[in-house]
Amino acid sequence: MTLSEDERLFRDSVFEFADREIRPLVREMDEQATIPRRLIDALFDLGVMAVTIPEAHGGAGATFFHAVLAVEALSRVDPSVAVLVDVQNTLVANAIVRWGSDDLTARCLPRLAGGTVGAYALSEAGSGSDAFALAMRARDTADGFVLDGRKLWITNGNEAGLFIVFATVNPDAGYRGITAFIVEREAPGFTVGKKEDKLGIRASSTCELLFEDCRVPRANVLGEVGKGYKVAIETLNEGRIGIGAQMVGLAQGALDHAIQYTKERKQFGRAIADFQAVQFQLARAATDLEAARLMVYNAARLRDAGEPFVKQAAMCKLFSSEAAERVTSLAVNLYGGYGFVKDYPVEKFYRDAKIGQIYEGTSNLQLQTIAKQVLG
Ligand SMILES: Cc1cc2nc3c(=O)[nH]c(=O)nc-3n(C[C@H](O)[C@H](O)[C@H](O)COP(=O)(O)OP(=O)(O)OC[C@H]3O[C@@H](n4cnc5c(N)ncnc54)[C@H](O)[C@@H]3O)c2cc1C
């Protein structure tokens, strides 16, 4: 929990940006289910779209922990904008830094640092939790690979210019056929399909991707052919720490509002925060949040230290997403009727919290990972 001065300044500057530039847009972005391009450009200018990209490639060259702090700070104001930043850093840039050839890193990283949004496409209609049952085919031909199939639920699909796409080169080989590819938005045979209309994180785009005889050069294989499962597992192990941070940030955002509101709202002649029952509810929520934040920071610090962190990453996402649901639900309750209407900010945090238990591995899948680690 102790931040270095550099970490604290970074977190505070991202929060100040969010408070000033994002907060006024939150309701409109939620209603219109979109993030304006000028805001995305401002995120690039701020440096939060390339936190961990090495300086040599135009990024900030900072730690994974810094990326986690950025996601948390943005989520306090808007978890949709935060997940755009989260996917860019913890999934897309992270995977390319780790597995990209010199050619791929030189081609992709400066673009990701300089204005191109990234997306990470693993899930399909028939394969979510069982991600390695994916059906999308990649045919190996004389002039590169040809992709055919569909992806579903792809965050940033609407805005992205660069996609990491998982497909199998050999369905009979099971997970050993899975290969990761970099696909450009302009690739022939690739189109972005329907955008989902969602319960929460509505401004974050979630899209179907369609591939029909989509040609991808051999040089765009990320990692090795048949080793895409490793890219997927290992990136998601890290990515879920970012989702933990999103949940901590949004729970903090809701709690900030609830504390302020309960001090102002008067019933029975006094502020409702004067009632001990309300104080205890707030105290429990603050404790939940503190525990969640500790778990997220610990997982991120372990990852940066090169220590094992898979169990802690799964635990932090499991716990923080459940804590976020509890804290945001309490915030709605403490606002009373005002908590149920869109003129006040807490109902949106409550809707946004739900996704934490679903994406980057549902809570049951986190439990499965934790159980495997605990049982050995
Ligand atoms: C808003 C949003 C954004 C997303 N963004 C992306 C993205 O950017 N990229 C991407 O690739 N995917 C993305 N996803 C997909 C997401 O990761 C999947 O929805 C998620 O992994 C669950 O898969 P599923 O929806 O197929 O549910 P299913 O796998 O069908 O699960 C349904 C239920 O069954 C339970 N279940 C399944 N298997 C087991 C088991 N073995 N044991 C116990 N319970 C089990 C699950 O816990 C869940 O409760 C996104 C989804 C959403 C909604």
Short mmCIF file of C-alpha atoms and ligand atoms in Angstrom, two decimals:
data_model
loop_
_atom_site.label_atom_id
_atom_site.label_comp_id
_atom_site.label_asym_id
_atom_site.label_seq_id
_atom_site.Cartn_x
_atom_site.Cartn_y
_atom_site.Cartn_z
CA MET A 1 0.00 0.00 0.00
CA THR A 2 2.99 2.31 0.43
CA LEU A 3 3.48 4.12 -2.85
CA SER A 4 6.76 5.66 -3.95
CA GLU A 5 6.59 9.38 -4.61
CA ASP A 6 6.67 8.72 -8.33
CA GLU A 7 3.77 6.24 -8.08
CA ARG A 8 1.72 8.63 -5.95
CA LEU A 9 2.28 11.56 -8.30
CA PHE A 10 1.40 9.38 -11.29
CA ARG A 11 -1.81 8.09 -9.67
CA ASP A 12 -2.85 11.57 -8.55
CA SER A 13 -2.22 13.08 -11.98
CA VAL A 14 -4.33 10.38 -13.66
CA PHE A 15 -7.13 10.92 -11.12
CA GLU A 16 -7.00 14.70 -11.58
CA PHE A 17 -7.27 14.20 -15.33
CA ALA A 18 -10.23 11.85 -14.87
CA ASP A 19 -11.96 14.23 -12.49
CA ARG A 20 -11.50 17.21 -14.80
CA GLU A 21 -11.80 15.74 -18.30
CA ILE A 22 -13.84 12.55 -17.93
CA ARG A 23 -16.33 13.21 -15.12
CA PRO A 24 -18.36 15.78 -17.09
CA LEU A 25 -18.80 13.24 -19.92
CA VAL A 26 -19.68 10.14 -17.89
CA ARG A 27 -23.46 10.26 -18.11
CA GLU A 28 -23.53 11.13 -21.81
CA MET A 29 -20.99 8.42 -22.65
CA ASP A 30 -23.09 5.86 -20.75
CA GLU A 31 -26.30 6.92 -22.50
CA GLN A 32 -24.76 7.06 -25.95
CA ALA A 33 -22.62 3.96 -25.36
CA THR A 34 -19.52 5.57 -26.79
CA ILE A 35 -16.20 7.16 -25.83
CA PRO A 36 -15.48 10.27 -27.93
CA ARG A 37 -12.30 10.04 -30.01
CA ARG A 38 -11.04 13.33 -28.57
CA LEU A 39 -11.04 11.76 -25.11
CA ILE A 40 -9.11 8.75 -26.39
CA ASP A 41 -6.58 11.16 -27.96
CA ALA A 42 -6.28 12.92 -24.60
CA LEU A 43 -5.56 9.55 -22.94
CA PHE A 44 -2.73 9.01 -25.42
CA ASP A 45 -1.40 12.52 -24.69
CA LEU A 46 -1.53 11.77 -20.96
CA GLY A 47 0.63 8.67 -21.55
CA VAL A 48 -1.76 6.16 -19.98
CA MET A 49 -2.24 4.18 -23.21
CA ALA A 50 1.42 3.14 -23.23
CA VAL A 51 2.40 2.84 -19.58
CA THR A 52 4.53 -0.30 -19.88
CA ILE A 53 5.71 0.12 -23.48
CA PRO A 54 9.49 0.71 -23.41
CA GLU A 55 10.62 4.29 -23.96
CA ALA A 56 12.57 3.16 -27.04
CA HIS A 57 9.19 2.38 -28.65
CA GLY A 58 7.51 5.61 -27.55
CA GLY A 59 5.97 4.45 -24.26
CA ALA A 60 6.50 5.53 -20.67
CA GLY A 61 8.65 2.49 -19.82
CA ALA A 62 6.97 2.27 -16.41
CA THR A 63 5.99 -0.79 -14.36
CA PHE A 64 2.91 -3.00 -14.54
CA PHE A 65 2.04 -1.57 -11.11
CA HIS A 66 1.84 1.90 -12.69
CA ALA A 67 -0.64 0.55 -15.23
CA VAL A 68 -2.70 -0.87 -12.37
CA LEU A 69 -2.66 2.51 -10.62
CA ALA A 70 -3.87 4.22 -13.82
CA VAL A 71 -6.74 1.76 -14.22
CA GLU A 72 -7.76 2.21 -10.59
CA ALA A 73 -7.64 6.03 -10.79
CA LEU A 74 -9.69 6.15 -14.00
CA SER A 75 -12.24 3.64 -12.65
CA ARG A 76 -13.00 5.92 -9.69
CA VAL A 77 -14.57 8.19 -12.30
CA ASP A 78 -15.46 5.92 -15.22
CA PRO A 79 -14.84 2.16 -15.40
CA SER A 80 -15.56 2.16 -19.17
CA VAL A 81 -12.69 4.50 -20.00
CA ALA A 82 -10.59 2.50 -17.53
CA VAL A 83 -11.15 -0.80 -19.33
CA LEU A 84 -10.14 0.75 -22.66
CA VAL A 85 -6.84 1.70 -21.00
CA ASP A 86 -6.62 -1.64 -19.18
CA VAL A 87 -6.93 -3.78 -22.33
CA GLN A 88 -4.44 -1.58 -24.16
CA ASN A 89 -1.81 -1.99 -21.43
CA THR A 90 -2.30 -5.25 -19.58
CA LEU A 91 -3.36 -7.41 -22.53
CA VAL A 92 -2.32 -5.97 -25.88
CA ALA A 93 0.93 -4.07 -25.24
CA ASN A 94 1.91 -6.55 -22.55
CA ALA A 95 1.61 -9.55 -24.91
CA ILE A 96 3.51 -7.82 -27.71
CA VAL A 97 6.32 -6.69 -25.39
CA ARG A 98 6.62 -10.23 -24.09
CA TRP A 99 6.13 -12.36 -27.21
CA GLY A 100 6.61 -10.04 -30.19
CA SER A 101 9.52 -10.58 -32.57
CA ASP A 102 11.84 -7.60 -33.07
CA ASP A 103 9.95 -6.85 -36.26
CA LEU A 104 6.51 -6.98 -34.56
CA THR A 105 7.56 -4.89 -31.57
CA ALA A 106 9.15 -2.29 -33.88
CA ARG A 107 5.99 -2.15 -36.00
CA CYS A 108 3.29 -2.39 -33.32
CA LEU A 109 4.53 -0.75 -30.12
CA PRO A 110 5.14 2.77 -31.50
CA ARG A 111 1.64 2.66 -32.99
CA LEU A 112 0.09 1.55 -29.68
CA ALA A 113 1.94 4.39 -27.99
CA GLY A 114 1.03 6.91 -30.65
CA GLY A 115 -2.72 6.75 -31.17
CA THR A 116 -3.72 3.22 -32.18
CA VAL A 117 -6.08 1.40 -29.81
CA GLY A 118 -5.58 -2.36 -29.36
CA ALA A 119 -8.02 -5.22 -28.76
CA TYR A 120 -7.61 -8.80 -27.61
CA ALA A 121 -9.80 -11.40 -29.30
CA LEU A 122 -10.01 -14.82 -27.70
CA SER A 123 -13.71 -15.49 -26.94
CA GLU A 124 -16.20 -16.90 -29.44
CA ALA A 125 -19.92 -17.65 -29.33
CA GLY A 126 -19.23 -21.27 -28.42
CA SER A 127 -16.07 -20.85 -26.34
CA GLY A 128 -15.88 -18.53 -23.35
CA SER A 129 -14.69 -20.20 -20.15
CA ASP A 130 -13.54 -23.11 -22.30
CA ALA A 131 -11.50 -20.67 -24.40
CA PHE A 132 -9.26 -23.31 -25.95
CA ALA A 133 -12.25 -24.97 -27.59
CA LEU A 134 -12.19 -22.04 -30.02
CA ALA A 135 -13.31 -22.80 -33.58
CA MET A 136 -11.64 -20.01 -35.53
CA ARG A 137 -9.34 -21.48 -38.20
CA ALA A 138 -5.96 -20.28 -39.46
CA ARG A 139 -4.87 -22.01 -42.66
CA ASP A 140 -1.14 -22.07 -43.35
CA THR A 141 -0.56 -21.16 -47.01
CA ALA A 142 2.43 -20.31 -49.18
CA ASP A 143 1.86 -16.58 -48.66
CA GLY A 144 0.98 -16.49 -44.99
CA PHE A 145 -2.07 -17.48 -42.93
CA VAL A 146 -5.74 -17.22 -43.85
CA LEU A 147 -8.17 -16.67 -40.98
CA ASP A 148 -11.82 -17.73 -41.01
CA GLY A 149 -14.33 -17.47 -38.20
CA ARG A 150 -15.92 -15.10 -35.71
CA LYS A 151 -14.98 -13.61 -32.38
CA LEU A 152 -17.50 -12.33 -29.86
CA TRP A 153 -17.45 -9.85 -26.98
CA ILE A 154 -14.30 -8.01 -28.04
CA THR A 155 -13.58 -4.95 -25.90
CA ASN A 156 -12.35 -1.90 -27.87
CA GLY A 157 -13.56 -3.55 -31.09
CA ASN A 158 -15.11 -0.30 -32.25
CA GLU A 159 -12.02 1.85 -31.68
CA ALA A 160 -9.16 -0.58 -32.26
CA GLY A 161 -6.73 -0.44 -35.16
CA LEU A 162 -4.74 -3.47 -34.07
CA PHE A 163 -6.09 -6.81 -32.82
CA ILE A 164 -4.49 -9.83 -31.17
CA VAL A 165 -6.53 -12.73 -32.53
CA PHE A 166 -6.38 -16.37 -31.47
CA ALA A 167 -7.10 -19.11 -34.00
CA THR A 168 -6.20 -22.75 -34.46
CA VAL A 169 -3.88 -24.01 -37.16
CA ASN A 170 -4.96 -27.59 -36.41
CA PRO A 171 -8.27 -28.34 -34.67
CA ASP A 172 -7.19 -31.98 -34.13
CA ALA A 173 -4.26 -30.80 -32.00
CA GLY A 174 -6.51 -29.29 -29.31
CA TYR A 175 -4.92 -26.40 -27.44
CA ARG A 176 -1.59 -27.14 -29.17
CA GLY A 177 -3.01 -25.78 -32.43
CA ILE A 178 -3.84 -22.37 -31.01
CA THR A 179 -1.82 -19.51 -32.44
CA ALA A 180 -1.87 -15.77 -31.75
CA PHE A 181 -1.87 -13.34 -34.68
CA ILE A 182 -1.64 -9.58 -35.03
CA VAL A 183 -4.41 -8.43 -37.34
CA GLU A 184 -4.68 -4.89 -38.66
CA ARG A 185 -8.12 -3.33 -38.89
CA GLU A 186 -7.53 -2.81 -42.64
CA ALA A 187 -6.66 -6.48 -43.27
CA PRO A 188 -8.63 -7.78 -46.28
CA GLY A 189 -11.45 -10.09 -45.16
CA PHE A 190 -11.69 -8.60 -41.66
CA THR A 191 -14.70 -6.62 -40.48
CA VAL A 192 -15.91 -5.41 -37.11
CA GLY A 193 -19.52 -6.50 -36.62
CA LYS A 194 -22.33 -5.77 -34.19
CA LYS A 195 -21.69 -3.74 -31.05
CA GLU A 196 -23.42 -5.11 -27.91
CA ASP A 197 -25.96 -3.07 -25.94
CA LYS A 198 -24.96 -3.72 -22.34
CA LEU A 199 -26.04 -3.50 -18.68
CA GLY A 200 -22.83 -1.79 -17.54
CA ILE A 201 -19.56 -0.34 -18.84
CA ARG A 202 -21.80 0.79 -21.68
CA ALA A 203 -19.35 3.30 -23.15
CA SER A 204 -16.75 0.58 -23.60
CA SER A 205 -17.37 -1.05 -26.98
CA THR A 206 -17.92 -4.83 -27.05
CA CYS A 207 -18.03 -6.11 -30.62
CA GLU A 208 -18.25 -9.13 -32.82
CA LEU A 209 -15.34 -9.60 -35.24
CA LEU A 210 -15.75 -11.37 -38.58
CA PHE A 211 -12.97 -13.01 -40.58
CA GLU A 212 -13.57 -14.29 -44.08
CA ASP A 213 -10.49 -15.39 -46.00
CA CYS A 214 -8.59 -12.82 -43.98
CA ARG A 215 -4.93 -12.82 -45.05
CA VAL A 216 -2.33 -12.31 -42.35
CA PRO A 217 1.41 -12.26 -43.11
CA ARG A 218 3.53 -14.94 -41.45
CA ALA A 219 5.50 -12.18 -39.74
CA ASN A 220 2.34 -11.32 -37.78
CA VAL A 221 2.39 -14.53 -35.72
CA LEU A 222 2.78 -13.44 -32.09
CA GLY A 223 5.07 -15.93 -30.35
CA GLU A 224 5.24 -19.35 -31.96
CA VAL A 225 2.77 -21.26 -34.11
CA GLY A 226 0.89 -23.65 -31.78
CA LYS A 227 1.94 -21.71 -28.65
CA GLY A 228 -0.92 -19.22 -28.66
CA TYR A 229 -2.45 -20.96 -25.62
CA LYS A 230 0.59 -19.85 -23.63
CA VAL A 231 0.21 -16.26 -24.84
CA ALA A 232 -3.48 -16.36 -23.88
CA ILE A 233 -3.09 -17.95 -20.43
CA GLU A 234 -0.13 -15.90 -19.36
CA THR A 235 -1.50 -12.58 -20.59
CA LEU A 236 -4.86 -13.17 -18.92
CA ASN A 237 -3.14 -14.15 -15.67
CA GLU A 238 -1.70 -10.63 -15.63
CA GLY A 239 -4.73 -8.93 -17.16
CA ARG A 240 -7.00 -9.99 -14.34
CA ILE A 241 -4.95 -7.91 -11.91
CA GLY A 242 -6.02 -4.93 -14.04
CA ILE A 243 -9.66 -5.98 -13.69
CA GLY A 244 -9.11 -6.18 -9.94
CA ALA A 245 -7.87 -2.58 -10.11
CA GLN A 246 -10.92 -1.58 -12.12
CA MET A 247 -13.16 -3.06 -9.41
CA VAL A 248 -11.23 -1.35 -6.59
CA GLY A 249 -11.40 1.99 -8.39
CA LEU A 250 -15.11 1.82 -9.08
CA ALA A 251 -15.89 0.69 -5.52
CA GLN A 252 -13.85 3.68 -4.27
CA GLY A 253 -15.77 5.97 -6.60
CA ALA A 254 -19.10 4.71 -5.27
CA LEU A 255 -17.94 4.88 -1.65
CA ASP A 256 -16.67 8.47 -2.13
CA HIS A 257 -20.16 9.47 -3.27
CA ALA A 258 -21.88 7.52 -0.49
CA ILE A 259 -19.74 9.15 2.23
CA GLN A 260 -20.39 12.63 0.90
CA TYR A 261 -24.11 12.00 0.44
CA THR A 262 -24.72 10.50 3.87
CA LYS A 263 -23.11 13.57 5.47
CA GLU A 264 -25.45 15.86 3.54
CA ARG A 265 -28.74 13.97 3.51
CA LYS A 266 -30.90 14.73 6.54
CA GLN A 267 -33.64 12.49 7.95
CA PHE A 268 -35.15 12.58 11.45
CA GLY A 269 -33.48 15.99 11.85
CA ARG A 270 -29.91 14.81 11.38
CA ALA A 271 -27.46 13.69 8.72
CA ILE A 272 -27.99 10.01 7.97
CA ALA A 273 -24.20 9.52 8.53
CA ASP A 274 -24.93 10.30 12.21
CA PHE A 275 -26.80 7.01 12.57
CA GLN A 276 -24.52 4.31 13.85
CA ALA A 277 -26.14 1.72 11.59
CA VAL A 278 -25.10 3.79 8.55
CA GLN A 279 -21.62 4.38 9.99
CA PHE A 280 -21.14 0.64 10.44
CA GLN A 281 -22.24 -0.06 6.87
CA LEU A 282 -19.73 2.49 5.60
CA ALA A 283 -17.03 1.06 7.87
CA ARG A 284 -17.64 -2.44 6.51
CA ALA A 285 -17.51 -1.17 2.92
CA ALA A 286 -14.25 0.69 3.59
CA THR A 287 -12.79 -2.50 5.08
CA ASP A 288 -13.88 -4.56 2.07
CA LEU A 289 -12.28 -2.02 -0.20
CA GLU A 290 -9.05 -1.90 1.78
CA ALA A 291 -8.73 -5.69 1.60
CA ALA A 292 -9.44 -5.69 -2.14
CA ARG A 293 -6.88 -2.95 -2.80
CA LEU A 294 -4.22 -4.79 -0.76
CA MET A 295 -4.82 -7.94 -2.78
CA VAL A 296 -4.62 -6.10 -6.11
CA TYR A 297 -1.47 -4.19 -5.20
CA ASN A 298 0.15 -7.33 -3.82
CA ALA A 299 -0.55 -9.30 -7.00
CA ALA A 300 0.81 -6.46 -9.15
CA ARG A 301 3.93 -6.05 -7.01
CA LEU A 302 4.58 -9.82 -7.12
CA ARG A 303 4.27 -9.75 -10.90
CA ASP A 304 6.73 -6.85 -11.19
CA ALA A 305 9.14 -8.61 -8.82
CA GLY A 306 9.13 -11.71 -11.03
CA GLU A 307 7.61 -13.79 -8.20
CA PRO A 308 4.78 -16.33 -8.66
CA PHE A 309 1.49 -14.41 -8.72
CA VAL A 310 -1.12 -16.57 -10.50
CA LYS A 311 -2.99 -17.50 -7.31
CA GLN A 312 -2.90 -13.92 -6.00
CA ALA A 313 -4.10 -12.56 -9.36
CA ALA A 314 -7.10 -14.92 -9.40
CA MET A 315 -7.84 -14.17 -5.73
CA CYS A 316 -7.66 -10.41 -6.21
CA LYS A 317 -10.08 -10.46 -9.15
CA LEU A 318 -12.48 -12.83 -7.38
CA PHE A 319 -12.48 -10.83 -4.17
CA SER A 320 -12.41 -7.32 -5.58
CA SER A 321 -15.26 -7.97 -8.04
CA GLU A 322 -17.44 -9.35 -5.23
CA ALA A 323 -16.41 -6.49 -2.92
CA ALA A 324 -17.25 -4.02 -5.69
CA GLU A 325 -20.72 -5.50 -6.02
CA ARG A 326 -21.26 -5.20 -2.24
CA VAL A 327 -19.88 -1.65 -1.98
CA THR A 328 -21.77 -0.30 -5.01
CA SER A 329 -24.99 -1.97 -3.85
CA LEU A 330 -24.60 -0.30 -0.44
CA ALA A 331 -24.00 3.05 -2.14
CA VAL A 332 -27.32 2.65 -3.99
CA ASN A 333 -29.07 1.75 -0.73
CA LEU A 334 -27.62 4.72 1.13
CA TYR A 335 -28.85 7.10 -1.57
CA GLY A 336 -32.35 5.69 -1.06
CA GLY A 337 -34.66 6.46 -4.00
CA TYR A 338 -32.04 8.80 -5.41
CA GLY A 339 -29.72 5.81 -5.73
CA PHE A 340 -32.10 4.21 -8.19
CA VAL A 341 -32.21 7.04 -10.71
CA LYS A 342 -29.73 8.13 -13.34
CA ASP A 343 -29.54 11.74 -12.10
CA TYR A 344 -27.17 10.46 -9.40
CA PRO A 345 -23.92 8.63 -10.08
CA VAL A 346 -24.18 5.50 -7.94
CA GLU A 347 -26.59 3.35 -10.01
CA LYS A 348 -24.03 3.38 -12.84
CA PHE A 349 -21.24 2.13 -10.57
CA TYR A 350 -23.58 -0.68 -9.48
CA ARG A 351 -24.26 -1.66 -13.10
CA ASP A 352 -20.57 -1.34 -14.02
CA ALA A 353 -19.46 -3.58 -11.13
CA LYS A 354 -21.24 -6.68 -12.48
CA ILE A 355 -18.81 -7.27 -15.34
CA GLY A 356 -15.94 -7.89 -12.91
CA GLN A 357 -17.36 -11.32 -12.11
CA ILE A 358 -17.64 -12.25 -15.78
CA TYR A 359 -14.81 -11.13 -18.06
CA GLU A 360 -11.19 -12.30 -18.07
CA GLY A 361 -12.48 -15.50 -16.44
CA THR A 362 -15.71 -15.78 -14.47
CA SER A 363 -15.62 -16.09 -10.68
CA ASN A 364 -16.03 -19.87 -10.99
CA LEU A 365 -12.96 -19.99 -13.23
CA GLN A 366 -10.99 -17.91 -10.70
CA LEU A 367 -12.04 -20.38 -8.01
CA GLN A 368 -10.87 -23.22 -10.26
CA THR A 369 -7.44 -21.57 -10.64
CA ILE A 370 -7.16 -20.89 -6.91
CA ALA A 371 -8.24 -24.45 -6.03
CA LYS A 372 -5.63 -25.88 -8.42
CA GLN A 373 -2.93 -23.78 -6.74
CA VAL A 374 -4.11 -24.58 -3.22
CA LEU A 375 -4.44 -28.31 -3.82
CA GLY A 376 -1.16 -28.50 -5.74
C1 LIG B 1 -18.47 -6.68 -21.64
C2 LIG B 1 -17.62 -7.84 -22.03
C3 LIG B 1 -16.34 -7.64 -22.53
C4 LIG B 1 -15.55 -8.71 -22.93
N1 LIG B 1 -14.32 -8.47 -23.49
C5 LIG B 1 -13.63 -9.52 -24.03
C6 LIG B 1 -12.43 -9.29 -24.79
O1 LIG B 1 -11.98 -8.15 -24.94
N2 LIG B 1 -11.80 -10.36 -25.35
C7 LIG B 1 -12.27 -11.62 -25.21
O2 LIG B 1 -11.65 -12.54 -25.75
N3 LIG B 1 -13.40 -11.88 -24.49
C8 LIG B 1 -14.08 -10.86 -23.91
N4 LIG B 1 -15.24 -11.09 -23.20
C9 LIG B 1 -15.71 -12.46 -23.05
C10 LIG B 1 -15.62 -12.97 -21.62
O3 LIG B 1 -14.29 -13.20 -21.29
C11 LIG B 1 -16.51 -14.21 -21.51
O4 LIG B 1 -17.85 -13.77 -21.57
C12 LIG B 1 -16.26 -14.97 -20.24
O5 LIG B 1 -14.99 -15.58 -20.27
C13 LIG B 1 -17.33 -16.05 -19.98
O6 LIG B 1 -17.53 -16.82 -21.11
P1 LIG B 1 -19.03 -17.09 -21.62
O7 LIG B 1 -19.69 -15.77 -21.73
O8 LIG B 1 -18.98 -17.95 -22.82
O9 LIG B 1 -19.73 -17.87 -20.43
P2 LIG B 1 -19.66 -19.45 -20.16
O10 LIG B 1 -18.26 -19.94 -20.29
O11 LIG B 1 -20.69 -20.11 -20.99
O12 LIG B 1 -20.08 -19.52 -18.64
C14 LIG B 1 -21.43 -19.47 -18.21
C15 LIG B 1 -21.49 -19.82 -16.72
O13 LIG B 1 -20.99 -21.16 -16.54
C16 LIG B 1 -19.97 -21.17 -15.57
N5 LIG B 1 -18.97 -22.20 -15.93
C17 LIG B 1 -18.45 -22.46 -17.16
N6 LIG B 1 -17.55 -23.45 -17.08
C18 LIG B 1 -17.48 -23.81 -15.78
C19 LIG B 1 -16.73 -24.79 -15.05
N7 LIG B 1 -15.82 -25.57 -15.65
N8 LIG B 1 -16.95 -24.89 -13.71
C20 LIG B 1 -17.83 -24.11 -13.09
N9 LIG B 1 -18.58 -23.16 -13.73
C21 LIG B 1 -18.39 -23.01 -15.05
C22 LIG B 1 -19.35 -19.77 -15.62
O14 LIG B 1 -18.70 -19.45 -14.41
C23 LIG B 1 -20.59 -18.91 -15.88
O15 LIG B 1 -21.22 -18.61 -14.66
C24 LIG B 1 -16.03 -10.03 -22.78
C25 LIG B 1 -17.32 -10.24 -22.25
C26 LIG B 1 -18.11 -9.17 -21.90
C27 LIG B 1 -19.50 -9.43 -21.39
#
